[in-house]
Short mmCIF file of C-alpha atoms and ligand atoms in Angstrom, two decimals:
data_model
loop_
_atom_site.label_atom_id
_atom_site.label_comp_id
_atom_site.label_asym_id
_atom_site.label_seq_id
_atom_site.Cartn_x
_atom_site.Cartn_y
_atom_site.Cartn_z
CA MET A 1 -29.78 -35.32 -76.10
CA SER A 2 -27.03 -37.16 -74.27
CA ASP A 3 -25.18 -40.28 -75.34
CA THR A 4 -27.03 -43.17 -73.66
CA THR A 5 -23.84 -45.23 -73.36
CA THR A 6 -22.47 -42.82 -70.72
CA HIS A 7 -23.81 -41.58 -67.44
CA ILE A 8 -23.55 -37.98 -68.63
CA LYS A 9 -26.92 -36.29 -68.97
CA ASN A 10 -28.15 -32.95 -70.22
CA ILE A 11 -29.96 -31.49 -67.26
CA THR A 12 -32.00 -28.34 -66.79
CA VAL A 13 -32.34 -26.99 -63.27
CA VAL A 14 -35.13 -24.45 -62.83
CA GLY A 15 -34.54 -22.00 -59.95
CA THR A 16 -31.16 -20.69 -58.79
CA GLY A 17 -31.81 -20.37 -55.04
CA TYR A 18 -29.81 -22.39 -52.49
CA VAL A 19 -31.18 -25.73 -53.68
CA GLY A 20 -31.09 -25.09 -57.44
CA LEU A 21 -27.73 -23.39 -57.60
CA VAL A 22 -25.94 -25.85 -55.32
CA SER A 23 -27.48 -28.93 -56.96
CA GLY A 24 -26.95 -27.60 -60.49
CA THR A 25 -23.33 -26.72 -59.79
CA CYS A 26 -22.54 -30.01 -58.06
CA LEU A 27 -24.27 -32.02 -60.83
CA ALA A 28 -22.05 -30.17 -63.32
CA ASP A 29 -19.04 -31.01 -61.19
CA ILE A 30 -19.75 -34.74 -61.46
CA GLY A 31 -19.77 -34.40 -65.23
CA HIS A 32 -23.30 -33.55 -66.36
CA MET A 33 -24.11 -30.75 -68.77
CA ILE A 34 -26.20 -28.29 -66.77
CA THR A 35 -28.35 -25.34 -67.74
CA CYS A 36 -29.67 -23.37 -64.77
CA VAL A 37 -32.79 -21.34 -65.52
CA ASP A 38 -34.14 -18.43 -63.52
CA VAL A 39 -36.77 -15.80 -64.35
CA ASP A 40 -34.71 -13.13 -62.54
CA THR A 41 -32.73 -11.50 -65.38
CA GLU A 42 -30.38 -9.63 -63.03
CA LYS A 43 -29.55 -12.80 -61.11
CA VAL A 44 -28.85 -14.67 -64.34
CA ALA A 45 -26.67 -11.82 -65.65
CA ASN A 46 -24.71 -11.85 -62.37
CA LEU A 47 -24.29 -15.62 -62.48
CA GLN A 48 -23.11 -15.40 -66.08
CA ALA A 49 -20.52 -12.88 -64.86
CA GLY A 50 -19.44 -15.27 -62.08
CA LYS A 51 -21.20 -13.39 -59.23
CA ILE A 52 -23.24 -15.66 -56.99
CA PRO A 53 -26.24 -14.28 -55.06
CA ILE A 54 -25.69 -16.14 -51.76
CA PHE A 55 -22.89 -16.91 -49.34
CA GLU A 56 -22.19 -20.63 -49.34
CA PRO A 57 -18.65 -21.86 -48.59
CA GLY A 58 -16.91 -23.16 -51.73
CA LEU A 59 -19.81 -22.42 -54.09
CA GLU A 60 -18.35 -19.46 -55.98
CA ARG A 61 -15.18 -21.39 -56.81
CA LEU A 62 -17.17 -24.43 -57.93
CA VAL A 63 -19.48 -22.32 -60.14
CA LYS A 64 -16.47 -20.66 -61.78
CA HIS A 65 -14.70 -23.98 -62.32
CA ASN A 66 -17.70 -25.64 -63.99
CA VAL A 67 -18.58 -22.60 -66.12
CA GLU A 68 -14.98 -22.57 -67.38
CA ALA A 69 -15.16 -26.31 -68.04
CA GLY A 70 -18.22 -25.69 -70.23
CA ARG A 71 -20.52 -27.86 -68.12
CA LEU A 72 -22.56 -25.09 -66.45
CA GLN A 73 -24.51 -22.26 -68.03
CA PHE A 74 -27.27 -19.87 -67.03
CA THR A 75 -30.30 -18.61 -68.93
CA THR A 76 -33.70 -17.00 -68.36
CA SER A 77 -35.37 -19.19 -70.99
CA LEU A 78 -36.73 -22.59 -70.01
CA ALA A 79 -38.10 -22.94 -73.55
CA ASP A 80 -34.53 -22.67 -74.91
CA ALA A 81 -33.10 -25.14 -72.38
CA LEU A 82 -35.81 -27.79 -72.70
CA PRO A 83 -35.21 -29.23 -76.21
CA ASN A 84 -31.78 -30.47 -75.12
CA SER A 85 -32.78 -31.93 -71.77
CA ASP A 86 -32.93 -35.51 -70.52
CA VAL A 87 -33.91 -34.45 -67.03
CA VAL A 88 -35.49 -31.26 -65.64
CA PHE A 89 -35.14 -30.49 -61.92
CA ILE A 90 -37.72 -28.11 -60.49
CA ALA A 91 -35.96 -26.25 -57.68
CA VAL A 92 -38.01 -23.06 -57.38
CA GLY A 93 -39.15 -21.57 -54.07
CA THR A 94 -42.07 -22.97 -52.08
CA PRO A 95 -42.68 -20.19 -49.54
CA SER A 96 -45.30 -20.46 -46.81
CA ALA A 97 -48.75 -19.23 -47.77
CA ALA A 98 -50.62 -17.18 -45.13
CA ASP A 99 -52.16 -20.35 -43.65
CA GLY A 100 -48.79 -22.16 -43.35
CA ARG A 101 -49.31 -24.41 -46.37
CA ALA A 102 -46.55 -24.53 -48.98
CA ASP A 103 -47.33 -22.04 -51.76
CA LEU A 104 -46.87 -24.08 -54.94
CA GLN A 105 -47.60 -21.41 -57.54
CA TYR A 106 -43.98 -21.26 -58.75
CA VAL A 107 -43.70 -25.06 -59.04
CA TYR A 108 -46.95 -25.21 -61.01
CA ALA A 109 -45.95 -22.32 -63.27
CA VAL A 110 -42.81 -24.28 -64.22
CA ALA A 111 -44.90 -27.43 -64.84
CA ASP A 112 -47.24 -25.44 -67.12
CA GLU A 113 -44.30 -24.05 -69.06
CA ILE A 114 -42.68 -27.48 -69.42
CA GLY A 115 -45.96 -28.82 -70.81
CA ARG A 116 -46.23 -26.00 -73.32
CA ASN A 117 -42.67 -26.47 -74.61
CA LEU A 118 -42.02 -30.20 -74.41
CA ASP A 119 -41.44 -32.24 -77.57
CA HIS A 120 -39.62 -35.37 -76.33
CA TYR A 121 -39.31 -37.73 -73.34
CA VAL A 122 -37.89 -36.17 -70.16
CA VAL A 123 -37.92 -36.97 -66.47
CA VAL A 124 -39.27 -33.98 -64.56
CA VAL A 125 -38.02 -34.07 -60.98
CA ASP A 126 -39.42 -32.14 -58.01
CA LYS A 127 -36.35 -31.07 -56.03
CA SER A 128 -38.07 -28.34 -54.03
CA THR A 129 -39.71 -29.38 -50.76
CA VAL A 130 -43.30 -30.03 -51.81
CA PRO A 131 -46.27 -31.68 -50.09
CA VAL A 132 -47.35 -35.22 -50.87
CA GLY A 133 -49.44 -35.15 -54.03
CA THR A 134 -47.49 -32.36 -55.75
CA ALA A 135 -45.88 -34.69 -58.30
CA THR A 136 -49.34 -35.92 -59.31
CA GLU A 137 -50.45 -32.33 -59.89
CA VAL A 138 -47.23 -31.50 -61.79
CA GLU A 139 -47.89 -34.54 -63.97
CA ALA A 140 -51.48 -33.44 -64.66
CA ARG A 141 -50.37 -29.93 -65.58
CA ILE A 142 -47.74 -31.15 -68.05
CA ARG A 143 -50.23 -33.66 -69.44
CA ALA A 144 -52.75 -30.85 -70.03
CA ASN A 145 -50.42 -29.45 -72.72
CA TYR A 146 -48.35 -32.43 -73.88
CA ALA A 147 -49.64 -35.80 -75.09
CA GLY A 148 -46.26 -37.56 -75.49
CA GLU A 149 -44.33 -39.73 -73.02
CA PHE A 150 -42.69 -38.19 -69.91
CA ASP A 151 -42.19 -39.09 -66.25
CA VAL A 152 -42.44 -37.11 -63.05
CA ALA A 153 -40.25 -38.01 -60.06
CA SER A 154 -39.36 -36.67 -56.62
CA CYS A 155 -35.76 -36.31 -55.40
CA PRO A 156 -35.89 -34.18 -52.27
CA GLU A 157 -32.80 -32.23 -51.25
CA PHE A 158 -31.23 -32.77 -47.82
CA LEU A 159 -28.38 -30.25 -47.98
CA ARG A 160 -27.76 -27.86 -45.10
CA GLU A 161 -26.87 -24.24 -45.68
CA GLY A 162 -23.26 -23.59 -44.74
CA CYS A 163 -22.09 -27.09 -45.69
CA ALA A 164 -24.26 -27.69 -48.74
CA ILE A 165 -21.45 -28.76 -51.06
CA ASP A 166 -20.08 -31.35 -48.63
CA ASP A 167 -23.64 -32.59 -48.10
CA PHE A 168 -24.11 -33.02 -51.85
CA PHE A 169 -20.93 -35.04 -52.32
CA ALA A 170 -21.27 -37.10 -49.14
CA PRO A 171 -25.00 -37.55 -48.54
CA ASP A 172 -26.46 -39.94 -45.96
CA ARG A 173 -28.83 -41.04 -48.73
CA ILE A 174 -30.22 -40.07 -52.11
CA VAL A 175 -33.96 -40.53 -52.28
CA ILE A 176 -35.34 -41.24 -55.74
CA GLY A 177 -39.13 -41.36 -55.84
CA VAL A 178 -40.40 -42.73 -59.18
CA ARG A 179 -43.39 -44.37 -60.83
CA ASN A 180 -41.43 -46.80 -63.04
CA ASP A 181 -38.01 -48.40 -63.66
CA LYS A 182 -37.23 -46.20 -66.67
CA ALA A 183 -37.26 -42.99 -64.62
CA GLY A 184 -35.54 -44.81 -61.72
CA ASP A 185 -32.69 -45.97 -63.99
CA ILE A 186 -32.19 -42.50 -65.51
CA LEU A 187 -32.04 -40.83 -62.09
CA SER A 188 -29.79 -43.57 -60.67
CA ASP A 189 -27.47 -42.77 -63.59
CA VAL A 190 -27.58 -39.05 -62.80
CA PHE A 191 -26.44 -39.66 -59.22
CA GLU A 192 -24.19 -42.63 -60.05
CA PRO A 193 -20.88 -40.83 -59.25
CA VAL A 194 -22.15 -39.73 -55.81
CA LYS A 195 -21.45 -42.20 -53.02
CA GLY A 196 -24.20 -42.94 -50.50
CA GLU A 197 -27.24 -45.20 -50.46
CA LYS A 198 -29.65 -44.61 -53.32
CA LEU A 199 -33.12 -45.34 -52.15
CA ILE A 200 -35.79 -45.95 -54.78
CA THR A 201 -39.27 -45.28 -53.41
CA THR A 202 -42.69 -44.29 -54.60
CA VAL A 203 -43.09 -40.62 -55.47
CA GLU A 204 -45.35 -40.09 -52.45
CA SER A 205 -42.89 -41.70 -50.01
CA ALA A 206 -40.08 -39.51 -51.34
CA GLU A 207 -42.20 -36.39 -50.85
CA LEU A 208 -43.00 -37.38 -47.27
CA ILE A 209 -39.44 -38.49 -46.38
CA LYS A 210 -38.31 -34.88 -46.80
CA TYR A 211 -40.95 -33.40 -44.48
CA ALA A 212 -40.63 -36.22 -41.96
CA SER A 213 -36.82 -35.76 -41.84
CA ASN A 214 -36.98 -32.03 -41.18
CA ALA A 215 -39.82 -32.43 -38.68
CA PHE A 216 -37.93 -35.15 -36.83
CA LEU A 217 -34.77 -33.04 -36.59
CA ALA A 218 -36.80 -30.05 -35.38
CA THR A 219 -38.43 -32.37 -32.82
CA LYS A 220 -35.00 -33.45 -31.55
CA ILE A 221 -34.02 -29.82 -31.01
CA SER A 222 -37.30 -28.85 -29.32
CA PHE A 223 -36.97 -31.96 -27.16
CA ILE A 224 -33.48 -31.07 -25.98
CA ASN A 225 -34.58 -27.47 -25.38
CA GLU A 226 -37.34 -28.74 -23.08
CA ILE A 227 -34.83 -30.95 -21.27
CA ALA A 228 -32.71 -27.78 -20.92
CA GLN A 229 -35.65 -26.14 -19.14
CA ILE A 230 -35.68 -29.01 -16.64
CA CYS A 231 -31.89 -28.68 -16.25
CA GLU A 232 -32.25 -25.01 -15.34
CA ARG A 233 -34.77 -25.92 -12.68
CA SER A 234 -32.91 -28.94 -11.27
CA GLY A 235 -29.20 -28.17 -11.33
CA ALA A 236 -28.42 -30.65 -14.15
CA ASP A 237 -26.17 -29.53 -17.02
CA ILE A 238 -27.74 -29.82 -20.51
CA GLU A 239 -24.36 -30.33 -22.20
CA GLU A 240 -23.68 -33.39 -20.02
CA VAL A 241 -27.24 -34.65 -20.44
CA ALA A 242 -27.20 -34.24 -24.25
CA TYR A 243 -23.82 -35.98 -24.49
CA GLY A 244 -25.06 -38.76 -22.23
CA ILE A 245 -28.19 -39.49 -24.20
CA GLY A 246 -26.46 -39.02 -27.56
CA LEU A 247 -24.07 -41.88 -26.80
CA ASP A 248 -27.02 -44.23 -27.19
CA HIS A 249 -26.76 -45.23 -30.84
CA ARG A 250 -30.51 -45.36 -31.10
CA ILE A 251 -30.59 -41.62 -30.32
CA GLY A 252 -27.29 -40.32 -31.75
CA PRO A 253 -25.40 -37.14 -30.79
CA LYS A 254 -26.50 -34.81 -33.61
CA PHE A 255 -29.18 -32.11 -33.41
CA LEU A 256 -29.13 -32.22 -29.64
CA LYS A 257 -27.57 -28.80 -29.16
CA ALA A 258 -29.77 -26.74 -26.85
CA GLY A 259 -30.08 -23.05 -27.60
CA ILE A 260 -32.58 -20.40 -28.60
CA GLY A 261 -34.38 -22.73 -31.00
CA TRP A 262 -34.41 -23.56 -34.69
CA GLY A 263 -34.88 -21.07 -37.50
CA GLY A 264 -34.00 -20.77 -41.18
CA SER A 265 -35.79 -21.17 -44.46
CA CYS A 266 -36.64 -24.85 -43.94
CA PHE A 267 -37.58 -26.13 -40.47
CA PRO A 268 -40.11 -23.38 -39.60
CA LYS A 269 -41.81 -23.60 -43.00
CA ASP A 270 -41.70 -27.39 -43.35
CA VAL A 271 -42.84 -28.24 -39.82
CA VAL A 272 -45.90 -25.98 -40.15
CA ALA A 273 -46.62 -27.34 -43.65
CA LEU A 274 -46.46 -30.96 -42.38
CA ASP A 275 -48.86 -30.10 -39.58
CA GLN A 276 -51.22 -28.58 -42.18
CA MET A 277 -50.78 -31.59 -44.45
CA ALA A 278 -51.70 -33.92 -41.59
CA GLY A 279 -54.76 -31.78 -40.80
CA ASP A 280 -55.82 -31.81 -44.44
CA SER A 281 -55.66 -35.59 -44.43
CA GLY A 282 -57.87 -35.70 -41.33
CA TYR A 283 -55.13 -36.35 -38.77
CA ASP A 284 -54.24 -34.05 -35.88
CA PHE A 285 -50.41 -34.14 -35.50
CA LYS A 286 -50.34 -33.26 -31.80
CA LEU A 287 -46.62 -33.84 -31.26
CA LEU A 288 -45.69 -31.41 -34.04
CA LYS A 289 -47.86 -28.64 -32.59
CA GLY A 290 -45.89 -29.00 -29.35
CA VAL A 291 -42.59 -28.91 -31.27
CA ILE A 292 -43.57 -25.57 -32.85
CA GLU A 293 -44.81 -24.08 -29.58
CA VAL A 294 -41.67 -25.09 -27.68
CA ASN A 295 -39.54 -23.46 -30.36
CA GLN A 296 -41.42 -20.16 -30.13
CA GLU A 297 -41.24 -20.20 -26.34
CA GLN A 298 -37.52 -20.93 -26.30
CA ARG A 299 -36.73 -17.46 -27.72
CA MET A 300 -39.14 -15.87 -25.27
CA HIS A 301 -37.47 -17.63 -22.32
CA PHE A 302 -34.13 -16.23 -23.43
CA ILE A 303 -35.47 -12.68 -23.70
CA GLN A 304 -37.18 -13.05 -20.34
CA LYS A 305 -33.87 -14.15 -18.81
CA VAL A 306 -32.32 -10.93 -20.11
CA ARG A 307 -35.20 -8.81 -18.77
CA ASP A 308 -35.12 -10.54 -15.37
CA THR A 309 -31.41 -9.83 -15.02
CA PHE A 310 -32.20 -6.13 -15.47
CA SER A 311 -35.03 -6.24 -12.90
CA GLY A 312 -37.72 -6.64 -15.54
CA SER A 313 -36.88 -3.71 -17.84
CA VAL A 314 -34.18 -3.29 -20.47
CA SER A 315 -35.36 0.16 -21.56
CA GLY A 316 -32.37 2.45 -22.15
CA LYS A 317 -29.89 -0.43 -21.85
CA LYS A 318 -27.27 -1.05 -24.50
CA PHE A 319 -26.77 -4.60 -25.84
CA GLY A 320 -23.95 -5.98 -27.92
CA VAL A 321 -25.35 -8.81 -30.05
CA LEU A 322 -23.09 -11.43 -31.63
CA GLY A 323 -24.88 -13.00 -34.58
CA LEU A 324 -27.67 -12.17 -37.00
CA ALA A 325 -27.88 -15.28 -39.20
CA PHE A 326 -30.16 -18.21 -38.27
CA LYS A 327 -27.03 -20.31 -37.77
CA ASP A 328 -23.30 -20.13 -38.48
CA ASN A 329 -21.67 -20.24 -41.93
CA THR A 330 -24.54 -18.58 -43.74
CA ASP A 331 -25.76 -15.06 -44.60
CA ASP A 332 -29.37 -16.23 -44.29
CA ILE A 333 -31.54 -14.46 -41.71
CA ARG A 334 -34.88 -16.05 -42.60
CA GLU A 335 -36.76 -16.94 -39.39
CA SER A 336 -33.57 -16.18 -37.47
CA ALA A 337 -33.97 -16.26 -33.68
CA ALA A 338 -31.27 -13.58 -33.56
CA ILE A 339 -33.39 -11.10 -35.52
CA ASP A 340 -36.45 -11.88 -33.42
CA ILE A 341 -34.53 -11.30 -30.20
CA ILE A 342 -33.10 -8.00 -31.48
CA GLN A 343 -36.59 -6.82 -32.47
CA GLN A 344 -37.90 -7.68 -28.99
CA LEU A 345 -35.08 -5.76 -27.34
CA LEU A 346 -35.79 -2.74 -29.56
CA ASN A 347 -39.51 -2.95 -28.72
CA ASP A 348 -38.51 -2.90 -25.05
CA GLY A 349 -36.65 0.39 -25.63
CA ALA A 350 -33.11 -1.02 -25.68
CA GLU A 351 -30.23 -0.02 -27.95
CA VAL A 352 -28.45 -2.70 -30.02
CA VAL A 353 -25.03 -2.95 -31.66
CA ALA A 354 -24.67 -6.18 -33.63
CA PHE A 355 -22.05 -8.13 -35.52
CA ASP A 356 -22.23 -11.07 -37.92
CA TYR A 357 -19.56 -12.47 -40.22
CA GLN A 358 -21.91 -12.70 -43.24
CA ALA A 359 -25.48 -11.62 -42.52
CA LYS A 360 -25.16 -7.86 -41.98
CA GLU A 361 -26.38 -6.93 -45.48
CA ASN A 362 -29.50 -9.09 -45.21
CA ALA A 363 -30.19 -7.90 -41.65
CA GLU A 364 -30.02 -4.26 -42.76
CA LYS A 365 -32.91 -4.91 -45.14
CA VAL A 366 -35.27 -5.98 -42.34
CA LEU A 367 -33.96 -3.99 -39.39
CA ASP A 368 -34.00 -0.81 -41.42
CA GLY A 369 -31.46 1.39 -39.63
CA SER A 370 -32.83 0.56 -36.16
CA ILE A 371 -29.53 -0.86 -34.87
CA GLU A 372 -25.82 -0.15 -35.25
CA TYR A 373 -23.39 -2.63 -36.79
CA ALA A 374 -19.88 -3.28 -35.50
CA THR A 375 -17.11 -4.01 -37.99
CA GLN A 376 -15.31 -6.34 -35.55
CA PRO A 377 -17.02 -8.78 -33.17
CA GLN A 378 -15.20 -7.47 -30.10
CA ASP A 379 -16.49 -3.93 -30.77
CA VAL A 380 -20.07 -4.87 -29.74
CA ALA A 381 -18.83 -4.94 -26.14
CA HIS A 382 -17.89 -1.23 -26.02
CA GLY A 383 -20.06 0.43 -23.38
CA ALA A 384 -22.55 -2.47 -23.44
CA ASP A 385 -24.70 -3.34 -20.44
CA ALA A 386 -24.62 -6.95 -21.67
CA VAL A 387 -23.41 -9.03 -24.61
CA LEU A 388 -25.70 -11.65 -26.18
CA VAL A 389 -24.38 -14.58 -28.26
CA VAL A 390 -27.27 -15.59 -30.54
CA THR A 391 -25.67 -17.30 -33.59
CA GLU A 392 -23.32 -20.27 -33.23
CA TRP A 393 -20.38 -18.91 -35.29
CA PRO A 394 -17.47 -20.95 -33.82
CA GLU A 395 -15.24 -17.87 -34.14
CA PHE A 396 -17.08 -16.29 -31.19
CA LYS A 397 -15.51 -18.94 -28.93
CA HIS A 398 -12.05 -17.60 -29.64
CA LEU A 399 -12.60 -13.87 -29.03
CA ASP A 400 -10.49 -12.18 -26.40
CA TRP A 401 -13.34 -12.13 -23.89
CA LYS A 402 -11.16 -10.76 -21.09
CA VAL A 403 -10.33 -7.67 -23.10
CA MET A 404 -13.96 -7.34 -24.20
CA ARG A 405 -15.14 -7.45 -20.59
CA GLU A 406 -12.91 -4.50 -19.74
CA THR A 407 -14.67 -2.35 -22.36
CA MET A 408 -18.20 -3.17 -21.13
CA ASN A 409 -20.37 -1.02 -18.92
CA THR A 410 -21.43 -4.09 -16.90
CA PRO A 411 -19.83 -7.52 -17.50
CA ILE A 412 -22.97 -9.52 -18.21
CA LEU A 413 -22.95 -12.23 -20.88
CA PHE A 414 -25.94 -14.20 -22.22
CA ASP A 415 -24.85 -17.17 -24.30
CA GLY A 416 -27.90 -18.37 -26.26
CA ARG A 417 -25.91 -21.10 -28.02
CA ASN A 418 -23.82 -22.54 -25.17
CA LEU A 419 -20.68 -21.70 -27.12
CA LEU A 420 -18.60 -20.75 -24.09
CA LYS A 421 -17.57 -22.55 -20.93
CA PRO A 422 -19.34 -21.25 -17.81
CA SER A 423 -16.36 -21.73 -15.45
CA THR A 424 -13.96 -19.93 -17.84
CA MET A 425 -16.31 -16.99 -18.33
CA GLN A 426 -16.91 -16.69 -14.59
CA GLU A 427 -13.15 -16.78 -13.93
CA GLN A 428 -12.82 -13.92 -16.41
CA GLY A 429 -15.22 -11.87 -14.32
CA PHE A 430 -18.45 -12.29 -16.28
CA GLU A 431 -21.90 -12.71 -14.85
CA TYR A 432 -22.59 -15.53 -17.30
CA TYR A 433 -25.95 -16.99 -18.33
CA SER A 434 -26.49 -19.80 -20.84
CA ILE A 435 -29.12 -22.41 -21.72
CA GLY A 436 -29.89 -25.36 -19.46
CA ARG A 437 -26.87 -25.11 -17.18
C1 UGA B 1 -32.16 -28.17 -42.73
C2 UGA B 1 -31.84 -29.67 -42.72
O1 UGA B 1 -30.83 -29.93 -41.73
C3 UGA B 1 -31.34 -30.14 -44.09
O2 UGA B 1 -31.13 -31.54 -44.08
C4 UGA B 1 -32.41 -29.81 -45.14
O3 UGA B 1 -32.02 -30.16 -46.45
C5 UGA B 1 -32.68 -28.30 -45.11
O4 UGA B 1 -33.11 -27.92 -43.78
C6 UGA B 1 -33.76 -28.01 -46.13
O5 UGA B 1 -34.90 -28.45 -45.94
O6 UGA B 1 -33.45 -27.45 -47.19
P1 UGA B 1 -30.72 -25.89 -42.62
O7 UGA B 1 -32.04 -25.20 -42.52
O8 UGA B 1 -29.72 -25.39 -43.60
O9 UGA B 1 -30.95 -27.46 -42.99
O10 UGA B 1 -30.05 -25.82 -41.19
P2 UGA B 1 -29.75 -26.81 -39.97
O11 UGA B 1 -28.29 -27.01 -39.87
O12 UGA B 1 -30.60 -28.01 -40.01
O13 UGA B 1 -30.22 -25.88 -38.72
C7 UGA B 1 -31.56 -25.45 -38.59
C8 UGA B 1 -31.74 -24.68 -37.30
O14 UGA B 1 -31.64 -25.53 -36.16
C9 UGA B 1 -30.71 -23.56 -37.09
O15 UGA B 1 -31.37 -22.41 -36.58
C10 UGA B 1 -29.77 -24.11 -36.03
O16 UGA B 1 -29.20 -23.11 -35.23
C11 UGA B 1 -30.73 -24.97 -35.21
N1 UGA B 1 -30.07 -26.10 -34.51
C12 UGA B 1 -29.49 -27.11 -35.21
C13 UGA B 1 -30.11 -26.15 -33.11
O17 UGA B 1 -30.64 -25.25 -32.43
N2 UGA B 1 -29.56 -27.23 -32.48
C14 UGA B 1 -28.98 -28.26 -33.16
O18 UGA B 1 -28.51 -29.22 -32.50
C15 UGA B 1 -28.94 -28.18 -34.55
#
């Protein structure tokens, strides 16, 4: 185990998805000795060879650097990693079960295995997003197999895909949910080199802070999307309205970008899980139900706008679609509005040519040969009846739209992310539609 006179700890991180791999790598970068564990032998072999399974800016370089420095290693065996560990982070997946609740089977399987293999004091930390009460169950499962001393804590992750490394090193806060000072001191030591407020809470508060944060951010977006609906009906401009309300410090400017709604691996899953959690505790979270409904409708409004422009039917029309990922700077297409919109267009009998800077490979797996892929963004315009911007890659702003327009069958542009300026696009000869303006 580590030298208690330094802040350096031996840490095991179980799960090498976005959360586990980014946290493990960044913890290595601040000096800790990290072993990342995953049951997927191929993934571990790839990581050992320096190949990372996801696109995340800066991550590959950071993995390589820390492996070379001897602070980061990968294994399939939790039993091998455990004897050396001061702290174990559980960062395995918590997918949605059929009823919307978080499926905790992978978290509990790790807890069972820790219990079976433990022989000394460790702090076991839930890093995955897990419902209130999970730490208590993790504790009970370890206790079922191990009679010695250990602690269970909750340190939820707040990183965003696409800027996860920056988020790790410059967090708004680090939440440390513990049952006693001993665990609190050890985890404060772990995060000591990272600037940002360290907030010590109860385990249950930490668990809820994560869900409440994501649900609040999703609420902000659904709220601004509803205001955008009023803008479309009243002549107001959502960009001006969002800027105007965001200047109020009590509201703030972030997460007020109107568009085709939120997606990804977190908001959709976490918002539904919080609603379920509230229901399970006997409380009907009415506001959250509205937040979810507004988000689903926002995509439908966009598709309807496209249909209406083509007199109600897009059958036989050809669409160039810019974006596949659920947002920019990621290859992730989970719950992506872009994919949903493409599937709707295909169901309506339309033809689609799409482009994304990173997400093509993942999109191919779900769209299964039903669309064509362009190798350059401007190529989606060739012969298109309309172009749709559905992911907010900033690069799309700087395309040569004038040249693209000349290659289109009809110069119609639907901007689902308000990336472009209406007056500029109209000057360039587009029939331009966006959100809330
Ligand atoms: C989100 C949270 O922002 C992170 O703090 C959290 O750690 C993470 O979930 C998680 O639980 O692991 P992420 O899903 O990576 O991060 O993406 P966001 O940047 O939050 O965007 C989510 C969705 O909202 C995207 O589809 C994006 O296009 C949309 N969005 C975001 C808007 O439509 N408008 C906005 O103003 C902001």
